[in-house]
């Protein structure tokens, strides 16, 4: 695992309580799986950039309250939905992981005019 509960706690700025620990561990495993899928063959668990993105996504997920679709601070506006949105990598996380993704390549296909099809 590229990150630990302690890594998340240090970045969060507070200790993770015992009751919260299983949720944080599950989020670490889930985010790690999403990052592995997103990065493909260039995934490197030891890369500091991957650890940073993983921890920031776990902290973001911890801040989301289930069922809340939108929240606004000025004049306190909260909008509830029927279900929480699916947990996925944020656009900022995808941007941070871009260097760990395989590069897109193109392949030029040229047909030899002398070749015949059978």
Tab-separated table of C-alpha atoms in Angstrom:
chain	number	residue	atom	x	y	z
A	1	UNK	CA	0.000	0.000	0.000
A	2	UNK	CA	1.518	3.363	-0.966
A	3	UNK	CA	-0.033	5.211	2.009
A	4	UNK	CA	-0.952	4.450	5.595
A	5	UNK	CA	-3.521	5.762	8.037
A	6	UNK	CA	-0.653	7.720	9.635
A	7	UNK	CA	0.167	9.366	6.258
A	8	UNK	CA	-3.450	10.544	6.043
A	9	UNK	CA	-3.443	11.738	9.678
A	10	UNK	CA	-0.297	13.836	9.149
A	11	UNK	CA	-1.805	15.544	6.099
A	12	UNK	CA	-5.177	15.933	7.814
A	13	UNK	CA	-3.528	17.614	10.788
A	14	UNK	CA	-5.197	15.476	13.425
A	15	UNK	CA	-5.026	11.908	14.700
A	16	UNK	CA	-7.393	9.324	13.254
A	17	UNK	CA	-9.689	8.052	15.989
A	18	UNK	CA	-9.992	4.288	16.508
A	19	UNK	CA	-13.633	4.300	15.365
A	20	UNK	CA	-12.668	6.126	12.146
A	21	UNK	CA	-9.669	3.895	11.343
A	22	UNK	CA	-11.561	1.127	9.425
A	23	UNK	CA	-13.225	3.749	7.198
A	24	UNK	CA	-9.870	5.415	6.448
A	25	UNK	CA	-8.258	2.030	5.710
A	26	UNK	CA	-11.113	1.165	3.334
A	27	UNK	CA	-10.795	4.548	1.590
A	28	UNK	CA	-7.034	4.033	1.191
A	29	UNK	CA	-7.637	0.636	-0.438
A	30	UNK	CA	-10.392	2.041	-2.692
A	31	UNK	CA	-8.391	5.071	-3.829
A	32	UNK	CA	-5.329	2.878	-4.392
A	33	UNK	CA	-7.402	0.589	-6.649
A	34	UNK	CA	-8.752	3.560	-8.630
A	35	UNK	CA	-5.235	4.982	-9.023
A	36	UNK	CA	-3.901	1.590	-10.171
A	37	UNK	CA	-6.671	1.404	-12.787
A	38	UNK	CA	-6.089	4.990	-13.895
A	39	UNK	CA	-2.289	4.722	-14.152
A	40	UNK	CA	-2.151	1.237	-15.633
A	41	UNK	CA	1.302	-0.167	-16.277
A	42	UNK	CA	3.103	2.970	-15.059
A	43	UNK	CA	1.728	2.671	-11.505
A	44	UNK	CA	4.534	2.872	-8.942
A	45	UNK	CA	3.456	2.523	-5.313
A	46	UNK	CA	6.697	4.146	-4.119
A	47	UNK	CA	6.214	7.365	-6.104
A	48	UNK	CA	5.753	10.326	-3.727
A	49	UNK	CA	3.298	11.921	-6.181
A	50	UNK	CA	1.020	8.900	-6.006
A	51	UNK	CA	1.142	8.915	-2.192
A	52	UNK	CA	0.255	12.618	-2.132
A	53	UNK	CA	-2.698	12.178	-4.498
A	54	UNK	CA	-3.927	9.114	-2.609
A	55	UNK	CA	-3.864	10.929	0.748
A	56	UNK	CA	-5.574	14.038	-0.643
A	57	UNK	CA	-8.350	11.925	-2.192
A	58	UNK	CA	-8.897	10.041	1.083
A	59	UNK	CA	-9.162	13.368	2.933
A	60	UNK	CA	-11.604	14.648	0.296
A	61	UNK	CA	-13.727	11.507	0.657
A	62	UNK	CA	-13.701	11.869	4.461
A	63	UNK	CA	-15.086	15.401	4.089
A	64	UNK	CA	-18.041	14.270	1.968
A	65	UNK	CA	-21.164	13.485	3.952
A	66	UNK	CA	-23.243	10.619	2.515
A	67	UNK	CA	-26.359	11.882	0.774
A	68	UNK	CA	-25.174	15.487	0.439
A	69	UNK	CA	-25.018	16.541	-3.187
A	70	UNK	CA	-24.014	20.188	-2.765
A	71	UNK	CA	-22.951	22.332	0.148
A	72	UNK	CA	-22.422	26.116	0.281
A	73	UNK	CA	-20.872	28.061	3.137
A	74	UNK	CA	-22.154	31.616	2.523
A	75	UNK	CA	-25.759	31.760	3.798
A	76	UNK	CA	-25.514	28.025	4.565
A	77	UNK	CA	-27.099	26.053	1.735
A	78	UNK	CA	-27.118	22.242	1.735
A	79	UNK	CA	-28.758	20.105	-0.930
A	80	UNK	CA	-29.512	16.459	-0.188
A	81	UNK	CA	-29.813	13.806	-2.859
A	82	UNK	CA	-31.387	10.387	-2.802
A	83	UNK	CA	-27.967	8.765	-2.642
A	84	UNK	CA	-24.370	9.828	-2.305
A	85	UNK	CA	-22.448	10.207	-5.523
A	86	UNK	CA	-20.111	7.414	-6.526
A	87	UNK	CA	-16.635	7.796	-5.176
A	88	UNK	CA	-14.222	8.480	-7.949
A	89	UNK	CA	-10.971	10.297	-8.586
A	90	UNK	CA	-11.368	14.056	-8.718
A	91	UNK	CA	-10.216	16.078	-11.736
A	92	UNK	CA	-7.365	17.429	-9.567
A	93	UNK	CA	-6.268	13.868	-8.730
A	94	UNK	CA	-6.345	12.855	-12.389
A	95	UNK	CA	-4.267	15.900	-13.241
A	96	UNK	CA	-1.721	14.983	-10.575
A	97	UNK	CA	-1.525	11.416	-11.842
A	98	UNK	CA	-1.170	12.305	-15.519
A	99	UNK	CA	2.617	11.770	-15.482
A	100	UNK	CA	2.098	8.208	-14.226
A	101	UNK	CA	-0.238	7.238	-17.070
A	102	UNK	CA	1.038	5.536	-20.202
A	103	UNK	CA	1.498	7.978	-23.050
A	104	UNK	CA	-0.987	7.814	-25.891
A	105	UNK	CA	0.581	6.640	-29.104
A	106	UNK	CA	-0.674	6.525	-32.650
A	107	UNK	CA	-0.032	3.943	-35.277
A	108	UNK	CA	0.054	4.851	-38.936
A	109	UNK	CA	-1.378	2.279	-41.282
A	110	UNK	CA	-0.182	2.438	-44.852
A	111	UNK	CA	-1.570	0.205	-47.523
A	112	UNK	CA	0.825	-0.996	-50.170
A	113	UNK	CA	-0.872	-0.392	-53.505
A	114	UNK	CA	0.606	-3.598	-54.928
A	115	UNK	CA	-0.866	-5.850	-52.244
A	116	UNK	CA	-3.981	-7.749	-53.190
A	117	UNK	CA	-6.677	-8.991	-50.878
A	118	UNK	CA	-7.638	-12.650	-50.954
